[in-house]
């Protein structure tokens, strides 16, 4: 995976050095995405999505974490095309949402449904589900941390392909080492700093024990002994589908999108092998330290990295459609 050198970024081909510390340019303009895309045809589009997200996050901040994760899991598989939203059908009984990285942990689908229903009432057939997912992740970030506000370019179309097995091909696993992480992000045209910065979203949300047990709790491990002891008290030694509790990813500020994650990485108080891997090279360890110690440093980079990620392999022209129902492709 780390040996891949060619990647497709947005609508354009971009050659990247998978092992290098590459920082890509903002891809939105090259992909036909633009800020204010719905200004004329559906001027309230972004406000409608924001209301739906706000209603959900105020009731349960964990849904906000789910919406940020949903964008990541959507974009890394078939591109940012809302393929993760498609329900199983007789013709396609195993879509992405049933892939192991998504089922049963991915959440927030009902928020997308609520936003889409409101948008269809306001301006039928105009706003794509892919853009709703991108707006929702942006808005969730804002509700989870005041000041994390940014423009999200739009103009994505919805895809028609969704295959569960492809989630395992493209989504980085929590057991990945640094080399595998770098290769996974490079394959999507994203750089090492993007990878380190986007990992900061692990400061919110919860994880099933099976994502880090037994790997992180088995000797040898660099995990903090006190954290390990706490996790052993909460997680079964061998998690199963019927016995797989969840724990917060950041015990210090579990409902706030902040830079605490990086302080946890430095203190060896993180859940995943992929989290701990950020200290495996001097360059990424320096990024972790800067994100932990310089006020505003991570937040500024997170906003830019989210826009870059939300522009990966988007569908335009005859590559996609605007679904009437986010859970099903349009039938002609």
Coordinates of C-alpha atoms in Angstrom, one line a residue:
X1 CA 0.0 0.0 0.0
X2 CA 2.8 2.4 0.9
X3 CA 4.4 1.8 -2.4
X4 CA 1.6 3.4 -4.4
X5 CA 2.8 6.5 -6.2
X6 CA -0.2 7.4 -8.3
X7 CA -3.4 8.7 -6.8
X8 CA -6.6 10.3 -8.1
X9 CA -7.4 13.5 -6.4
X10 CA -10.8 15.0 -7.0
X11 CA -11.5 15.1 -10.8
X12 CA -7.8 15.4 -11.7
X13 CA -4.9 13.0 -11.8
X14 CA -2.2 13.9 -9.3
X15 CA 1.1 12.1 -8.9
X16 CA 2.2 11.9 -5.2
X17 CA 5.2 10.5 -3.4
X18 CA 3.6 8.0 -1.1
X19 CA 6.6 7.9 1.2
X20 CA 7.2 11.6 1.2
X21 CA 5.9 14.4 3.3
X22 CA 3.7 15.9 0.6
X23 CA 1.2 18.7 1.2
X24 CA -1.3 18.9 -1.7
X25 CA -2.8 22.1 -3.0
X26 CA -6.5 22.8 -2.3
X27 CA -8.3 20.7 -5.0
X28 CA -11.7 22.3 -4.9
X29 CA -11.2 24.6 -7.8
X30 CA -9.8 21.9 -10.1
X31 CA -12.9 19.8 -9.4
X32 CA -15.6 22.3 -10.3
X33 CA -16.6 22.6 -6.6
X34 CA -17.2 26.1 -5.3
X35 CA -18.3 28.0 -2.2
X36 CA -21.9 29.1 -2.5
X37 CA -22.7 26.6 -5.1
X38 CA -26.4 26.6 -4.2
X39 CA -26.8 30.3 -3.8
X40 CA -29.1 30.7 -6.8
X41 CA -31.0 27.4 -7.0
X42 CA -31.4 26.7 -3.3
X43 CA -30.2 29.7 -1.2
X44 CA -31.2 28.1 2.1
X45 CA -29.5 24.8 1.5
X46 CA -26.6 25.2 3.9
X47 CA -28.8 26.7 6.6
X48 CA -31.2 23.8 6.3
X49 CA -28.4 21.3 6.8
X50 CA -27.0 23.3 9.7
X51 CA -30.3 23.3 11.5
X52 CA -30.7 19.5 11.2
X53 CA -27.1 19.0 12.4
X54 CA -27.6 21.4 15.3
X55 CA -30.8 19.8 16.5
X56 CA -29.0 16.4 16.5
X57 CA -25.7 17.5 18.1
X58 CA -27.4 19.4 20.9
X59 CA -29.3 16.2 21.9
X60 CA -26.2 14.0 21.5
X61 CA -22.7 15.3 20.8
X62 CA -21.7 11.8 19.7
X63 CA -23.7 12.2 16.6
X64 CA -21.5 15.1 15.6
X65 CA -18.4 12.8 15.9
X66 CA -20.3 10.3 13.7
X67 CA -21.0 12.9 11.0
X68 CA -17.3 13.9 10.8
X69 CA -16.4 10.2 10.6
X70 CA -19.1 9.6 8.0
X71 CA -17.4 12.1 5.6
X72 CA -14.1 10.4 6.0
X73 CA -15.6 6.9 5.4
X74 CA -17.5 8.1 2.4
X75 CA -14.6 9.9 0.7
X76 CA -12.0 7.2 1.1
X77 CA -14.0 4.4 -0.6
X78 CA -15.6 5.6 -3.8
X79 CA -14.8 9.3 -3.4
X80 CA -17.0 11.9 -1.8
X81 CA -20.2 10.6 -3.4
X82 CA -22.6 9.6 -0.6
X83 CA -22.1 5.9 -1.5
X84 CA -21.8 5.2 2.2
X85 CA -25.5 6.1 2.6
X86 CA -27.0 3.5 0.2
X87 CA -29.1 0.8 1.9
X88 CA -28.9 -2.8 0.9
X89 CA -31.2 -4.0 -2.0
X90 CA -31.8 -7.4 -3.6
X91 CA -29.4 -6.3 -6.4
X92 CA -26.8 -5.1 -3.9
X93 CA -27.2 -6.8 -0.5
X94 CA -23.8 -5.7 0.8
X95 CA -23.3 -1.9 0.3
X96 CA -20.6 0.1 2.1
X97 CA -22.6 0.8 5.2
X98 CA -22.5 -2.9 6.0
X99 CA -18.7 -3.2 5.6
X100 CA -16.9 -4.1 8.9
X101 CA -15.4 -0.5 9.4
X102 CA -19.0 0.9 9.2
X103 CA -21.3 -1.7 10.8
X104 CA -22.4 -1.2 13.5
X105 CA -20.3 1.8 14.4
X106 CA -21.1 4.4 11.8
X107 CA -23.9 6.8 12.8
X108 CA -25.6 9.9 11.8
X109 CA -27.7 8.5 8.9
X110 CA -30.9 9.9 10.4
X111 CA -29.4 13.4 10.4
X112 CA -28.7 13.2 6.7
X113 CA -32.2 11.9 6.1
X114 CA -33.7 14.8 8.1
X115 CA -31.7 17.3 6.1
X116 CA -32.5 15.7 2.8
X117 CA -36.2 15.7 3.6
X118 CA -36.2 19.4 4.5
X119 CA -34.2 20.2 1.3
X120 CA -36.5 18.3 -0.9
X121 CA -39.4 20.3 0.5
X122 CA -37.6 23.6 -0.1
X123 CA -36.0 22.8 -3.5
X124 CA -36.7 19.4 -4.9
X125 CA -34.0 17.5 -6.8
X126 CA -31.3 20.2 -6.4
X127 CA -29.0 19.4 -3.4
X128 CA -27.0 16.2 -3.6
X129 CA -26.6 13.8 -0.7
X130 CA -22.8 14.0 -1.2
X131 CA -22.9 17.7 -0.5
X132 CA -25.2 17.2 2.5
X133 CA -22.6 14.8 4.0
X134 CA -19.9 17.4 3.5
X135 CA -21.9 20.2 4.9
X136 CA -23.0 18.1 7.9
X137 CA -19.4 17.2 8.7
X138 CA -18.4 20.9 8.5
X139 CA -21.4 21.9 10.7
X140 CA -20.8 19.2 13.2
X141 CA -17.2 20.4 13.6
X142 CA -18.5 23.9 14.3
X143 CA -21.1 22.7 16.9
X144 CA -18.4 20.6 18.7
X145 CA -16.0 23.5 18.9
X146 CA -16.8 27.2 18.7
X147 CA -14.4 28.8 16.2
X148 CA -14.0 25.8 13.9
X149 CA -16.0 27.4 11.2
X150 CA -15.1 27.2 7.5
X151 CA -16.5 27.4 4.0
X152 CA -17.2 24.0 2.4
X153 CA -17.2 24.1 -1.5
X154 CA -20.0 22.2 -3.1
X155 CA -21.1 20.7 -6.4
X156 CA -20.6 17.0 -5.8
X157 CA -22.9 14.4 -7.4
X158 CA -24.1 11.2 -5.8
X159 CA -22.6 7.9 -6.9
X160 CA -24.3 4.7 -7.9
X161 CA -21.8 2.1 -6.7
X162 CA -21.5 1.0 -3.1
X163 CA -19.7 -2.3 -2.2
X164 CA -19.0 -3.4 1.4
X165 CA -15.7 -5.2 0.6
X166 CA -14.1 -2.0 -0.7
X167 CA -14.3 -0.4 2.8
X168 CA -11.5 -2.9 3.8
X169 CA -9.5 -2.0 0.7
X170 CA -9.4 1.7 1.3
X171 CA -10.2 2.7 4.9
X172 CA -7.1 2.8 7.2
X173 CA -7.5 0.3 10.0
X174 CA -6.9 1.1 13.7
X175 CA -4.1 -1.4 13.6
X176 CA -2.1 0.4 10.9
X177 CA 1.4 1.4 11.4
X178 CA 2.8 4.7 10.2
X179 CA 3.9 3.4 6.8
X180 CA 0.5 2.0 6.1
X181 CA -1.2 5.2 7.2
X182 CA 0.9 7.3 4.9
X183 CA 0.2 5.0 2.0
X184 CA -3.5 5.0 2.6
X185 CA -3.7 8.8 2.6
X186 CA -1.4 9.1 -0.4
X187 CA -3.6 6.8 -2.4
X188 CA -6.3 9.5 -2.0
X189 CA -4.0 12.4 -2.8
X190 CA -3.6 13.5 0.8
X191 CA -0.4 14.3 2.5
X192 CA 1.2 13.2 5.7
X193 CA 0.2 16.4 7.5
X194 CA -3.4 15.8 6.3
X195 CA -3.2 12.4 7.9
X196 CA -1.9 13.7 11.2
X197 CA -4.3 16.6 11.3
X198 CA -7.4 14.5 10.4
X199 CA -6.5 12.0 13.1
X200 CA -7.3 14.8 15.6
X201 CA -11.0 14.0 15.0
X202 CA -10.4 11.1 17.4
X203 CA -10.7 13.7 20.2
X204 CA -14.5 13.1 19.9
X205 CA -16.6 10.1 19.7
X206 CA -16.5 6.5 21.0
X207 CA -14.8 3.3 19.9
X208 CA -15.8 -0.3 20.2
X209 CA -13.4 -2.4 22.3
X210 CA -12.8 -4.7 19.3
X211 CA -11.0 -1.9 17.5
X212 CA -8.1 -2.0 20.0
X213 CA -8.4 -5.2 22.0
X214 CA -6.3 -7.3 22.2
X215 CA -3.7 -5.4 20.1
X216 CA -3.2 -2.4 22.4
X217 CA -3.7 -4.2 25.7
X218 CA -1.3 -7.1 25.0
X219 CA 2.3 -6.9 26.0
X220 CA 4.5 -5.3 24.8
X221 CA 2.6 -2.0 24.4
X222 CA 3.4 1.7 24.8
X223 CA 0.0 2.5 26.2
X224 CA -0.2 4.2 29.6
X225 CA -0.5 1.6 32.3
X226 CA -3.3 3.5 34.0
X227 CA -5.2 3.7 30.7
X228 CA -4.6 0.1 30.0
X229 CA -5.9 -0.9 33.5
X230 CA -9.0 1.3 33.0
X231 CA -9.7 -0.3 29.6
X232 CA -9.3 -3.8 30.9
X233 CA -12.0 -3.0 33.4
X234 CA -14.4 -1.8 30.7
X235 CA -13.6 -4.2 27.8
X236 CA -13.9 -8.0 27.5
X237 CA -10.6 -9.8 26.8
X238 CA -12.1 -11.2 23.6
X239 CA -14.8 -8.8 22.3
X240 CA -17.5 -10.4 20.2
X241 CA -20.5 -9.0 18.2
X242 CA -22.7 -9.7 21.3
X243 CA -20.2 -8.3 23.8
X244 CA -18.4 -5.3 22.4
X245 CA -18.9 -2.2 24.6
X246 CA -17.8 1.3 23.6
X247 CA -15.5 3.7 25.4
X248 CA -14.7 7.4 24.8
X249 CA -11.7 8.1 22.6
X250 CA -10.7 11.1 24.6
X251 CA -11.5 10.9 28.3
X252 CA -10.4 14.5 29.0
X253 CA -12.7 16.4 26.6
X254 CA -14.9 13.7 25.1
X255 CA -17.5 16.1 23.5
X256 CA -15.2 18.9 22.4
X257 CA -13.4 19.0 19.1
X258 CA -10.0 20.3 20.3
X259 CA -6.3 19.5 20.4
X260 CA -6.5 17.3 23.5
X261 CA -6.0 14.3 21.2
X262 CA -2.4 15.3 20.5
X263 CA -1.7 15.7 24.2
X264 CA -3.1 12.2 24.7
X265 CA -0.8 10.9 22.0
X266 CA 2.2 12.4 23.7
X267 CA 1.1 10.9 27.0
X268 CA 0.5 7.5 25.4
X269 CA -3.2 7.7 26.3
X270 CA -4.7 6.8 23.0
X271 CA -6.7 3.8 22.0
X272 CA -5.5 2.7 18.6
X273 CA -2.2 1.4 17.2
X274 CA -2.7 4.0 14.4
X275 CA -2.9 6.8 17.0
X276 CA 0.3 5.7 18.7
X277 CA 2.0 5.4 15.3
X278 CA 2.1 9.2 14.9
X279 CA 5.1 9.2 17.2
X280 CA 7.0 6.7 15.0
X281 CA 8.9 9.2 13.0
X282 CA 10.6 12.5 14.0
X283 CA 8.6 14.5 11.4
X284 CA 5.1 13.2 12.5
X285 CA 6.1 13.4 16.2
X286 CA 6.9 17.1 15.6
X287 CA 3.5 17.7 14.0
X288 CA 1.9 16.0 17.0
X289 CA 3.8 18.3 19.4
X290 CA 3.0 21.4 17.4
X291 CA -0.7 20.5 17.3
X292 CA -0.6 19.9 21.1
X293 CA 1.3 22.9 22.2
X294 CA 0.6 25.9 19.8
X295 CA -2.8 27.5 20.4
X296 CA -4.9 27.5 17.2
X297 CA -2.4 25.6 15.2
X298 CA -4.4 22.4 14.8
X299 CA -7.8 24.1 14.4
X300 CA -6.5 26.1 11.4
X301 CA -5.0 23.0 9.7
X302 CA -8.0 20.9 10.5
X303 CA -10.4 23.2 8.6
X304 CA -8.1 23.1 5.5
X305 CA -7.6 19.4 5.7
X306 CA -11.4 18.8 5.9
X307 CA -11.9 20.8 2.7
X308 CA -9.2 18.8 0.9
X309 CA -10.6 15.5 2.0
X310 CA -14.1 16.5 1.0
X311 CA -12.8 17.1 -2.6
X312 CA -11.4 13.6 -3.1
X313 CA -12.6 11.8 -6.3
X314 CA -15.9 13.7 -6.5
X315 CA -18.4 12.9 -9.2
X316 CA -19.4 15.5 -11.7
X317 CA -21.2 15.5 -15.1
X318 CA -22.5 12.1 -16.1
X319 CA -20.6 10.4 -13.4
X320 CA -23.3 10.8 -10.9
X321 CA -26.8 12.1 -10.0
X322 CA -28.7 14.0 -7.4
X323 CA -30.6 11.3 -5.5
X324 CA -34.2 11.9 -4.5
X325 CA -33.6 9.6 -1.5
X326 CA -30.1 9.4 0.0
X327 CA -30.6 5.7 0.8
X328 CA -31.3 4.6 -2.8
X329 CA -30.1 5.4 -6.3
X330 CA -32.6 7.0 -8.7
X331 CA -34.5 4.6 -10.8
X332 CA -35.3 5.9 -14.3

